[in-house]
Tab-separated table of C-alpha atoms in Angstrom:
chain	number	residue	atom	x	y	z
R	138	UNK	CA	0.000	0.000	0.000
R	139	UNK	CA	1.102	3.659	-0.856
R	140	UNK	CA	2.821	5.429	2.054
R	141	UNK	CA	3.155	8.919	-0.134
R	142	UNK	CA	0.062	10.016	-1.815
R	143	UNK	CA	-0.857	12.746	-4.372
R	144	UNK	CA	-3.663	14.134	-6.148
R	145	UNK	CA	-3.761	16.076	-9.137
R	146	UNK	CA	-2.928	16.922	-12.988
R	147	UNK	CA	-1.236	15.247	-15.255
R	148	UNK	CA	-0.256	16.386	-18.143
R	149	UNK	CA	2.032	15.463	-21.545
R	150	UNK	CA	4.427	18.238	-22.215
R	151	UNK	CA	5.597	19.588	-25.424
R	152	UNK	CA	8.820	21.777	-24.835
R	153	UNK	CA	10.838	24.123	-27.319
R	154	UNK	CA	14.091	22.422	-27.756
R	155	UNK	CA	16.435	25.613	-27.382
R	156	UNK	CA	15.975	28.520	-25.279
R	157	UNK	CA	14.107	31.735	-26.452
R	158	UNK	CA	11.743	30.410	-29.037
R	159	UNK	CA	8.451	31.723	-28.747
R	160	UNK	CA	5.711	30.025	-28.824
R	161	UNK	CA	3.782	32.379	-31.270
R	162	UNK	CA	6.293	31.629	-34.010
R	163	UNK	CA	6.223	28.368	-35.890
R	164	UNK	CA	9.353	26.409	-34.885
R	165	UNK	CA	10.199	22.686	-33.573
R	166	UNK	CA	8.625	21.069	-30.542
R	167	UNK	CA	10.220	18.087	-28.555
R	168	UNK	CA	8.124	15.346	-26.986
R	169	UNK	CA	5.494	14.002	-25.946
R	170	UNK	CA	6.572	13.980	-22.262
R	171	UNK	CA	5.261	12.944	-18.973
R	172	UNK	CA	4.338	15.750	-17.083
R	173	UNK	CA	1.905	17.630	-14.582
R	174	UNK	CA	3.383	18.581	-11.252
R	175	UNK	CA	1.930	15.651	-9.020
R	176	UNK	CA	2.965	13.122	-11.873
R	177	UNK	CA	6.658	14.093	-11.134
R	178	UNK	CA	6.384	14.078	-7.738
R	179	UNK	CA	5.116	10.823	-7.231
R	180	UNK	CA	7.087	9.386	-10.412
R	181	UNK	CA	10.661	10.646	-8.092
R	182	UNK	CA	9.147	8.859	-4.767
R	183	UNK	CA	9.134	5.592	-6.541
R	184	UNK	CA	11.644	5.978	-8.098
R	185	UNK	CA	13.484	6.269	-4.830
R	186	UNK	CA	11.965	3.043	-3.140
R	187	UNK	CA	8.718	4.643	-1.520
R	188	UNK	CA	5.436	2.742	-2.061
R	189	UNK	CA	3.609	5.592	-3.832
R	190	UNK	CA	0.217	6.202	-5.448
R	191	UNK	CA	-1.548	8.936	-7.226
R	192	UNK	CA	-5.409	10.001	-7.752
R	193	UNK	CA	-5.483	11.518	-11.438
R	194	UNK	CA	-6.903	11.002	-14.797
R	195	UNK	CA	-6.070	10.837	-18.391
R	196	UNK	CA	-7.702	10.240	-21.820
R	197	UNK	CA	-7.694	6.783	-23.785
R	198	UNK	CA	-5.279	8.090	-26.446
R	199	UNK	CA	-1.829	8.251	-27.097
R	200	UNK	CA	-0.815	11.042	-24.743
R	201	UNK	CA	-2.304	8.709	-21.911
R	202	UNK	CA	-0.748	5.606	-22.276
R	203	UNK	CA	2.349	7.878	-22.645
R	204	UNK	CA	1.682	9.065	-19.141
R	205	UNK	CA	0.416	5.986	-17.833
R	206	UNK	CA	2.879	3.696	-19.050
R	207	UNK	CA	6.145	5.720	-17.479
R	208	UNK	CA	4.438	5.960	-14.315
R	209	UNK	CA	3.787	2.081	-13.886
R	210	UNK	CA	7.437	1.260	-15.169
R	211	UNK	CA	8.706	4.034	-12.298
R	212	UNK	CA	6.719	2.149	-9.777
R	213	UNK	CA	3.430	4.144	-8.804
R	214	UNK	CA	0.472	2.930	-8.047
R	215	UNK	CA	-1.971	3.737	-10.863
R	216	UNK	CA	-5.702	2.014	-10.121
R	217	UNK	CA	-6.679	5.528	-8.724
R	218	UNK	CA	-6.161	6.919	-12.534
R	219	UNK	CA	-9.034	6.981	-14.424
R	220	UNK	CA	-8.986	6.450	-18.330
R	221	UNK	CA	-11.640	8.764	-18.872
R	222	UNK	CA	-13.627	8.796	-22.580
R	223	UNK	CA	-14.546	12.385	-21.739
R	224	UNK	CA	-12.365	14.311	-23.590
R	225	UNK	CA	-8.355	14.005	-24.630
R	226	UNK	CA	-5.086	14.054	-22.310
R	227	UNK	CA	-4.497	17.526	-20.639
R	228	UNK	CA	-1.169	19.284	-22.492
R	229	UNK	CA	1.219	21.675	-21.392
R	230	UNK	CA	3.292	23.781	-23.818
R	231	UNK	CA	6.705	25.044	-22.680
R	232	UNK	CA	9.105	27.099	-23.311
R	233	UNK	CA	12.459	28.797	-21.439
R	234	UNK	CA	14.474	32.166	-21.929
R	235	UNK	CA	18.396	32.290	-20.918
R	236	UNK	CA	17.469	34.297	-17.591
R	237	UNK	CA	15.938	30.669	-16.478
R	238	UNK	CA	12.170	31.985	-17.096
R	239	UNK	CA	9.507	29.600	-18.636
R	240	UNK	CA	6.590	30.712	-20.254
R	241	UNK	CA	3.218	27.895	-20.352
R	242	UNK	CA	0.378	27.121	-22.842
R	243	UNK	CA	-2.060	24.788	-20.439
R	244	UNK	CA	-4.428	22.668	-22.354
R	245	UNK	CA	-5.777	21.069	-18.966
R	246	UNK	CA	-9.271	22.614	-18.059
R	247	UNK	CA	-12.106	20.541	-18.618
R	248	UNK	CA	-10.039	17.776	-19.958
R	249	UNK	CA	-8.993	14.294	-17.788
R	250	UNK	CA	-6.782	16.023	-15.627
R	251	UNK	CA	-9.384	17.842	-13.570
R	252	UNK	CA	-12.131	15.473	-13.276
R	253	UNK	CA	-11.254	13.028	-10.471
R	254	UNK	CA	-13.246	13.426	-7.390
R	255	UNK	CA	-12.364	13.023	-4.027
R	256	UNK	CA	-12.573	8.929	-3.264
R	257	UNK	CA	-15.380	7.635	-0.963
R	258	UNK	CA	-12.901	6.308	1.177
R	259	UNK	CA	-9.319	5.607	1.705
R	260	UNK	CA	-9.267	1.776	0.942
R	261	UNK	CA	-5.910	0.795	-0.465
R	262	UNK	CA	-4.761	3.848	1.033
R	263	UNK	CA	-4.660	3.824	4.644
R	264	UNK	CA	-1.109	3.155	5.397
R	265	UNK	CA	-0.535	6.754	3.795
R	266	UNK	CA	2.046	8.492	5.770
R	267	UNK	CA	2.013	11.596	3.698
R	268	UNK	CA	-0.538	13.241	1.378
R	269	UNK	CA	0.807	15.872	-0.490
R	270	UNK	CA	-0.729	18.498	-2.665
R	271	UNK	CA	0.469	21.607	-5.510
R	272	UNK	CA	-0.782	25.126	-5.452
R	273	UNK	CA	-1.210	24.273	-9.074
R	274	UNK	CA	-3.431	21.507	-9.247
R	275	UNK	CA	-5.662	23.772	-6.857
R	276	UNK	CA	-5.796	26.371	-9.432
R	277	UNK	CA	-6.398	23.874	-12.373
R	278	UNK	CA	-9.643	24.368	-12.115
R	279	UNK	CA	-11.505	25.430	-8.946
R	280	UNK	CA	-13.993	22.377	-8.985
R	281	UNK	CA	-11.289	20.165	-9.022
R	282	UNK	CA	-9.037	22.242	-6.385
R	283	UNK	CA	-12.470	21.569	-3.699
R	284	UNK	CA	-12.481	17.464	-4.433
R	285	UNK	CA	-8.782	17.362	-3.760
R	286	UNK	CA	-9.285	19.706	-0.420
R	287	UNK	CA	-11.728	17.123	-0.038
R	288	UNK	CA	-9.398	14.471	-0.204
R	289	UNK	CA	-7.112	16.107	1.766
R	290	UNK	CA	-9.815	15.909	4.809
R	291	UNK	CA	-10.331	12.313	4.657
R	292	UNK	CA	-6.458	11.974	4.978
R	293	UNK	CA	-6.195	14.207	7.662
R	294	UNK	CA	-8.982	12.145	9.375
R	295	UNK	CA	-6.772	9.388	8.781
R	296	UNK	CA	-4.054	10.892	10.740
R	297	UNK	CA	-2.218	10.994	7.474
R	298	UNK	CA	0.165	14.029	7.208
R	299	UNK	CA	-0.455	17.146	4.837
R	300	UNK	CA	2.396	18.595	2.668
R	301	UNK	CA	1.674	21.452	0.280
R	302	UNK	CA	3.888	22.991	-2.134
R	303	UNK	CA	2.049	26.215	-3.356
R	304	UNK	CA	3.578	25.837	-6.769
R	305	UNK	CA	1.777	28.873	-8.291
R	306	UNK	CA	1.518	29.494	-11.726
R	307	UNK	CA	0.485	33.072	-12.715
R	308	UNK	CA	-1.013	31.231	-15.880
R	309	UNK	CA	-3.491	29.198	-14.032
R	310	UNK	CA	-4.313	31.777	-11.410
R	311	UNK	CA	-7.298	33.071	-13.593
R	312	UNK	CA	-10.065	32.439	-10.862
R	313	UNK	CA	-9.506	35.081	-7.879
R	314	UNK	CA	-11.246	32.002	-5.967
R	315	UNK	CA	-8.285	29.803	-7.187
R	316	UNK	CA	-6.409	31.633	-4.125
R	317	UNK	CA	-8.769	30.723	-1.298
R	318	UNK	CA	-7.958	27.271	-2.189
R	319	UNK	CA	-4.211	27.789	-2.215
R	320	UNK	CA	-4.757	29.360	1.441
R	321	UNK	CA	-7.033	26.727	2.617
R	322	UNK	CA	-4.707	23.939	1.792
R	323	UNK	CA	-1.785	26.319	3.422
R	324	UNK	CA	-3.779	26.629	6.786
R	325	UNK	CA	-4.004	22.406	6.766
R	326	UNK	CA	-0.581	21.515	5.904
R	327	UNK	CA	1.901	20.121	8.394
R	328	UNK	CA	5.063	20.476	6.085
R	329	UNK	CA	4.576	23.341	3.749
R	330	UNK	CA	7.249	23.863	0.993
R	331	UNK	CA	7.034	26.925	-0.599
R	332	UNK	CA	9.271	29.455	-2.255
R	333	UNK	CA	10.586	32.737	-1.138
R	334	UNK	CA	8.039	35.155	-3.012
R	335	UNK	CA	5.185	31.959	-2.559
R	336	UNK	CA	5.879	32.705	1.392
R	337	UNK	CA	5.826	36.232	1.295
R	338	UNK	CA	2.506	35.998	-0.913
R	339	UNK	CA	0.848	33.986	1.310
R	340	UNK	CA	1.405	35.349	4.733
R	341	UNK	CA	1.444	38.737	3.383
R	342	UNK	CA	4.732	39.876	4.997
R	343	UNK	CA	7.230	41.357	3.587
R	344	UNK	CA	10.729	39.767	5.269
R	345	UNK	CA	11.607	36.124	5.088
R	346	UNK	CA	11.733	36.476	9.029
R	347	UNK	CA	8.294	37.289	9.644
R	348	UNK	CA	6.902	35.451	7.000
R	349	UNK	CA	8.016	32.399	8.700
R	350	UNK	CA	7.085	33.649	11.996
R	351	UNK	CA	3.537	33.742	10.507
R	352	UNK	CA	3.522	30.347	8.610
R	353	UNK	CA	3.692	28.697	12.022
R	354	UNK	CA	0.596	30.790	13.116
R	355	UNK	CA	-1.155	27.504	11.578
R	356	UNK	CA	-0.642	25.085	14.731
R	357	UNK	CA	-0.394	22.227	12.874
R	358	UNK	CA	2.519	22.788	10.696
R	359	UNK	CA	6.036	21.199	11.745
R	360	UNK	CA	8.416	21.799	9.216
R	361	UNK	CA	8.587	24.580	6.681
R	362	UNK	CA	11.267	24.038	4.038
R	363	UNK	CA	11.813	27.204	1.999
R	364	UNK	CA	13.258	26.359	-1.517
R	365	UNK	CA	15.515	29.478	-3.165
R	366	UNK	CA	16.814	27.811	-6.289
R	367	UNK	CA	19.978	28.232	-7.030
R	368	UNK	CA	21.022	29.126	-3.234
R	369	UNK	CA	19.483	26.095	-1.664
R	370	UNK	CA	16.986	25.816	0.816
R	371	UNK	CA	16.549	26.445	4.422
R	372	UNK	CA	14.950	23.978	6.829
R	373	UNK	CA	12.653	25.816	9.675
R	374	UNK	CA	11.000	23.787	12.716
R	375	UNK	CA	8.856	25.555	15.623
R	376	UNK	CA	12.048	26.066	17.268
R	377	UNK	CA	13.453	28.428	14.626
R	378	UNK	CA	16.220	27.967	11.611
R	379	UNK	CA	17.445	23.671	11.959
R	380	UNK	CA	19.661	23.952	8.701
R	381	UNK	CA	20.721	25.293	5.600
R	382	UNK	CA	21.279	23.662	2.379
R	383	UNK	CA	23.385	24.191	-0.396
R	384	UNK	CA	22.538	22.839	-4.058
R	385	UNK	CA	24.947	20.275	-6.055
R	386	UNK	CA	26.758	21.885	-9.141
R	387	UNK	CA	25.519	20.302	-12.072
R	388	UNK	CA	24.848	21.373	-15.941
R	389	UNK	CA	21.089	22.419	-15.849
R	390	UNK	CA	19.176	21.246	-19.017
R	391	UNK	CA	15.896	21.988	-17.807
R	392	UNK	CA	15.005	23.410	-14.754
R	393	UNK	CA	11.232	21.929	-15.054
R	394	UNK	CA	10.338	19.741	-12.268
R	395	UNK	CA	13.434	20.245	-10.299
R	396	UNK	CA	11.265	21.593	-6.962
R	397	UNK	CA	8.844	18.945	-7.419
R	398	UNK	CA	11.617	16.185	-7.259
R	399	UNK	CA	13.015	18.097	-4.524
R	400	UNK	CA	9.794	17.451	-2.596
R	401	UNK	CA	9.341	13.882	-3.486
R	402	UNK	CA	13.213	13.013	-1.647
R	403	UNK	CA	12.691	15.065	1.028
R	404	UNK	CA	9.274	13.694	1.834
R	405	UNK	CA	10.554	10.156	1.395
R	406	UNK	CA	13.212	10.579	3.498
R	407	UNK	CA	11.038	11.767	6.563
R	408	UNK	CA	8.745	8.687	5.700
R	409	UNK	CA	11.840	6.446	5.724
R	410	UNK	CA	12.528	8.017	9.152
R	411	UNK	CA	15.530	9.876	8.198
R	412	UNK	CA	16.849	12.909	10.015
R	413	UNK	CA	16.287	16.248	8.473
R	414	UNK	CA	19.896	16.881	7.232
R	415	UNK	CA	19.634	13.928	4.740
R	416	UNK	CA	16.186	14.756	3.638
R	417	UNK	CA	17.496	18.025	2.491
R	418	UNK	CA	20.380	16.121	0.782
R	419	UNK	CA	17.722	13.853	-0.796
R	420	UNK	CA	16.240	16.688	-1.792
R	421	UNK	CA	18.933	18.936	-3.022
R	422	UNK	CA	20.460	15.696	-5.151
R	423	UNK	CA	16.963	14.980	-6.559
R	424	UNK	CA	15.899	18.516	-7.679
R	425	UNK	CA	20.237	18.804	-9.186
R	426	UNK	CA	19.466	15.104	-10.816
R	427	UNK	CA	16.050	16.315	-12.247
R	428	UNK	CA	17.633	19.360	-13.970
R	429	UNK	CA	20.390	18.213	-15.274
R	430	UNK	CA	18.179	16.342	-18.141
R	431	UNK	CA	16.164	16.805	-20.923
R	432	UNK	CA	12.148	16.212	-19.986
R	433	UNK	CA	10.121	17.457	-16.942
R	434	UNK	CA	10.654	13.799	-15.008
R	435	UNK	CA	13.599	12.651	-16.912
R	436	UNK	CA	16.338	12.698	-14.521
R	437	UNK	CA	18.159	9.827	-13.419
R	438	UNK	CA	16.515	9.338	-10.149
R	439	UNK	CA	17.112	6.307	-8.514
R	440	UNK	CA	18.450	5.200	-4.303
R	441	UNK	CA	22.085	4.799	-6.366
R	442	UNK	CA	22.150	7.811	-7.994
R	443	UNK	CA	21.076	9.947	-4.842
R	444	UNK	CA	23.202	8.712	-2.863
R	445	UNK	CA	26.485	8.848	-5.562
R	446	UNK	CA	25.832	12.654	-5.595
R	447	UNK	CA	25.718	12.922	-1.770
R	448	UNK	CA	29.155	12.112	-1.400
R	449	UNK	CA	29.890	14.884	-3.205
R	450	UNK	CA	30.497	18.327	-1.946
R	451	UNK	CA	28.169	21.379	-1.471
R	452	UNK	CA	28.932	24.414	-3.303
């Protein structure tokens, strides 16, 4: 049974093959590949030995068996996808600029990805240790956002733990509703994973200091991880700063999916029972190992290859 759970989009992406081509000129595209947020989340936590499941759905085409296929070879749980005759595959267009920006086309509204509901009950899934949601799948669509708050009740119920990154994406933040749902899931977590401007947003402070100060305003939160790209990541408990993180030096190809790997190693190693130290090392190694390939989940993720690169040297 699943120990790390997820709910939400996924998606096939089609990505510009060099930086700075627009996506309003006509020009080559690279792909189909696996994506949506929650799809490489879960896709790096099996890949890294954690029983892992996810509640989605996808078309019956091409693009879904695409999607479906990777995440059964990685090791995920699957019978909570549907295979839904409703409409096609959700799709994500993508392209990047030198500065490290990425501009998104989302195909994903009233397709597949947003019409799971929240289950009936947890069977299959009770052994859960961590259910962890994306600002973005909240703001895929704001129907879909309530079923997975939904979902996120029964786990809580459950005793199951709440992790939230807030993951927003200007692009889908169309519905000024979109945000209560971002802030309800924020107010439930009990490791929230945000980054610097996400925390700032949300608490509505305006130094990193007080904006963790407030975070733990919610009394159920235990760990706040703050993610700052390129300089690492800071680890915060209720008794104030634990530890700071560095990132491993590696050639970036694609910086998509890096903070959602980053999640996936941290959160399995606190459900392995590791120490927080080597979380953040699983973490730092995953998200380094994610963008150092081609593809949104195409990294080479694995227990050997994390723990290669943490025998390396921070920078």
């Amino acid at each position: 049974m699943p120990e790390i759970m997820t709910m939400g989009e996924l998606l096939c992406e089609i990505m510009r093959p060099q930086e700075g081509m627009q996506l309003y000129e006509t020009g080559d595209f690279k792909g189909p590949f696996p994506s949506g947020a929650p799809g490489i989340f879960i896709s790096t936590a099996a890949r890294l030995g954690c029983p892992s499941g996810i509640i989605a759905g996808v078309g019956k085409d091409d693009f879904g068996k695409n999607i479906v296929d990777r995440l059964t070879k990685d090791g995920v749980d699957c019978r909570w996808i549907i295979r839904s005759g409703n409409g096609s595959t959700g799709v994500a267009f993508v392209t990047y600029y030198a500065g490290g920006e990425r501009k998104f086309i989302f195909h994903m509204e009233n397709t597949p990805a947003t019409e799971p509901k929240a289950p009936e009950s947890l069977a299959g899934m009770e052994d859960a240790k961590y259910f962890h949601i994306m600002g973005c799948s909240l703001m895929a669509s704001a129907a879909f956002g309530r079923e997975i708050l939904k979902t996120m009740y029964l786990f809580k119920k459950n005793g199951t733990k709440i992790s939230f990154d807030p993951n927003v994406r200007l692009e889908l933040l169309r519905d000024p509703k979109a945000f209560d749902l971002v802030q309800e899931a924020f107010c439930n977590c009990n490791l929230f994973m945000p980054g610097v401007q996400e925390l700032k947003m949300l608490t509505q402070k305006d130094t990193i200091e007080e904006a963790v100060e407030a975070a733990f305003g919610n009394q159920g939160l235990e760990t706040l991880v703050l993610k700052n790209g390129s300089k690492g990541s800071r680890v915060y408990t209720r008794k104030g700063l634990e530890l700071e993180m560095g990132v491993y030096p590696v050639e970036q190809l694609d910086a998509t999916g890096a903070g959602d790997s980053f999640d996936a190693a941290f959160i399995c190693g606190l459900a392995q029972e590791k120490g927080l130290e080597e979380a953040a090392r699983m973490g730092a190694a995953a998200g380094a190992l994610n963008a150092a390939a081609f593809g949104p989940m195409e990294g080479r993720i694995s227990p050997e290859t994390i723990n290669k690169m943490m025998r390396n040297n921070f920078k």
